[in-house]
Amino acid sequence: MCYYDGFLEYFGINNGIATPTPNYSTLIPLIPNTNFSIIGQASNGTQFTKQLVDGLFVSPFVWNWKQGNGNVTININNGVEIVTANISPFIYKTPSIPIGGYPMTVYGCEYFFPLQGCSQINPALPLPETLPNLPNFDLILNYQVLYQMKGFIADLSYDIWLMNPPTTTDLTYQNTIEVMIYLYHNISQNGQQYFVYLATQPFEAIVNGEEVSIPFRVIVLPRTGSANGWIGVYFVPAISLPPNLSITLKNVNNILNYAYNVATQYGATGTYYLNSIRLGGEITPSINQNLSLSYIYSNAYIGLTT
């Protein structure tokens, strides 16, 4: 029995991908429903390129890549997204940070680099919106790791930005909370320098069609990037999720309120807005500075339950 089979047995779940079954009043796509490709390369400065596609931002966002041959490609085919990275060598912009980048699609508004604008906004979830006024919503996703030949996928995750005020461009602990919810992951911030483990908190989910409660480690980075940097709140599954899964996170608005309450212990005050929801994956080169990996996202939606 492999470790991931143990995860499914832990919850009494049959293996295989199934579409989640709840009924939603509104489904907001997190992957464009069209055919589109975008390529990021350090050689021509497109590692930060972005494009608004079918109402969503799409970007390879290889933010820590300074120099090297190859590319990161996002291929989208009617709601199915394949991310592929092939780079040799990967020369870091900031070598002390092991993450290479975060290829992503984005719903919402970000007035800071690199997006500096808004996606198309659905009136059922009109971002930016204050946390107390958020409707109940779920995050729905199928993911599959295809291969990790060189380097590895640090995490497949949601990267969610809470801000006060929502038009913030200079991110500090007084105005910004970054909430990362890891799914499949090969890293944990627990025990790393500057990161603070607070608790293990269960959150409701649907895994391969079955309702479960997944324990998440709650880990805080009180300041990101500098002494005045923004607050990071990380939710890392205490049980490793398999590399091929259908997962719906339930009542994500409650997770965000929990994250805000955590952040108030580190300087956050006032009324925060949900600005944006990113769907992506952090990628990490090998010790030999090479990257060769790929993964798939599909059936990715924000599901409104009221």
Short mmCIF file of N, CA, C and O in Angstrom, two decimals, residues 128-131 134 161-166 271-276:
data_model
loop_
_atom_site.label_atom_id
_atom_site.label_comp_id
_atom_site.label_asym_id
_atom_site.label_seq_id
_atom_site.Cartn_x
_atom_site.Cartn_y
_atom_site.Cartn_z
N PRO A 128 -13.63 43.40 -5.47
CA PRO A 128 -13.38 43.15 -4.04
C PRO A 128 -14.68 43.23 -3.23
O PRO A 128 -15.54 44.05 -3.52
N GLU A 129 -14.74 42.40 -2.17
CA GLU A 129 -15.87 42.39 -1.26
C GLU A 129 -15.37 42.21 0.16
O GLU A 129 -14.40 41.47 0.39
N THR A 130 -16.00 42.90 1.11
CA THR A 130 -15.58 42.78 2.49
C THR A 130 -15.84 41.36 3.01
O THR A 130 -16.81 40.71 2.60
N LEU A 131 -14.98 40.89 3.89
CA LEU A 131 -15.12 39.54 4.41
C LEU A 131 -16.48 39.31 5.06
O LEU A 131 -17.11 38.26 4.83
N LEU A 134 -19.20 38.46 2.40
CA LEU A 134 -19.00 37.40 1.41
C LEU A 134 -20.13 36.37 1.48
O LEU A 134 -20.56 35.99 2.57
N TRP A 161 -5.86 36.70 -1.83
CA TRP A 161 -5.36 37.98 -1.31
C TRP A 161 -6.48 38.76 -0.65
O TRP A 161 -7.52 39.04 -1.26
N LEU A 162 -6.23 39.12 0.63
CA LEU A 162 -7.13 39.95 1.42
C LEU A 162 -6.45 41.30 1.66
O LEU A 162 -5.28 41.33 2.06
N MET A 163 -7.18 42.40 1.44
CA MET A 163 -6.52 43.71 1.48
C MET A 163 -7.42 44.75 2.13
O MET A 163 -8.64 44.66 2.10
N ASN A 164 -6.76 45.77 2.71
CA ASN A 164 -7.44 46.89 3.33
C ASN A 164 -6.56 48.14 3.22
O ASN A 164 -5.57 48.24 3.95
N PRO A 165 -6.87 49.04 2.27
CA PRO A 165 -8.01 49.06 1.35
C PRO A 165 -7.77 48.14 0.14
O PRO A 165 -6.64 47.71 -0.10
N PRO A 166 -8.81 47.87 -0.64
CA PRO A 166 -8.66 46.93 -1.76
C PRO A 166 -7.79 47.44 -2.89
O PRO A 166 -7.33 46.64 -3.71
N THR A 271 -11.36 46.49 8.46
CA THR A 271 -12.18 45.66 7.57
C THR A 271 -11.39 45.28 6.32
O THR A 271 -10.96 46.16 5.56
N TYR A 272 -11.21 43.99 6.12
CA TYR A 272 -10.47 43.51 4.96
C TYR A 272 -11.42 43.05 3.85
O TYR A 272 -12.55 42.61 4.12
N TYR A 273 -10.92 43.15 2.63
CA TYR A 273 -11.65 42.74 1.44
C TYR A 273 -11.01 41.48 0.87
O TYR A 273 -9.79 41.34 0.88
N LEU A 274 -11.85 40.60 0.34
CA LEU A 274 -11.34 39.55 -0.55
C LEU A 274 -11.14 40.20 -1.92
O LEU A 274 -12.10 40.64 -2.55
N ASN A 275 -9.88 40.30 -2.34
CA ASN A 275 -9.56 40.92 -3.62
C ASN A 275 -9.52 39.93 -4.77
O ASN A 275 -10.07 40.19 -5.84
N SER A 276 -8.82 38.79 -4.55
CA SER A 276 -8.60 37.89 -5.68
C SER A 276 -8.37 36.47 -5.21
O SER A 276 -7.96 36.22 -4.07
#
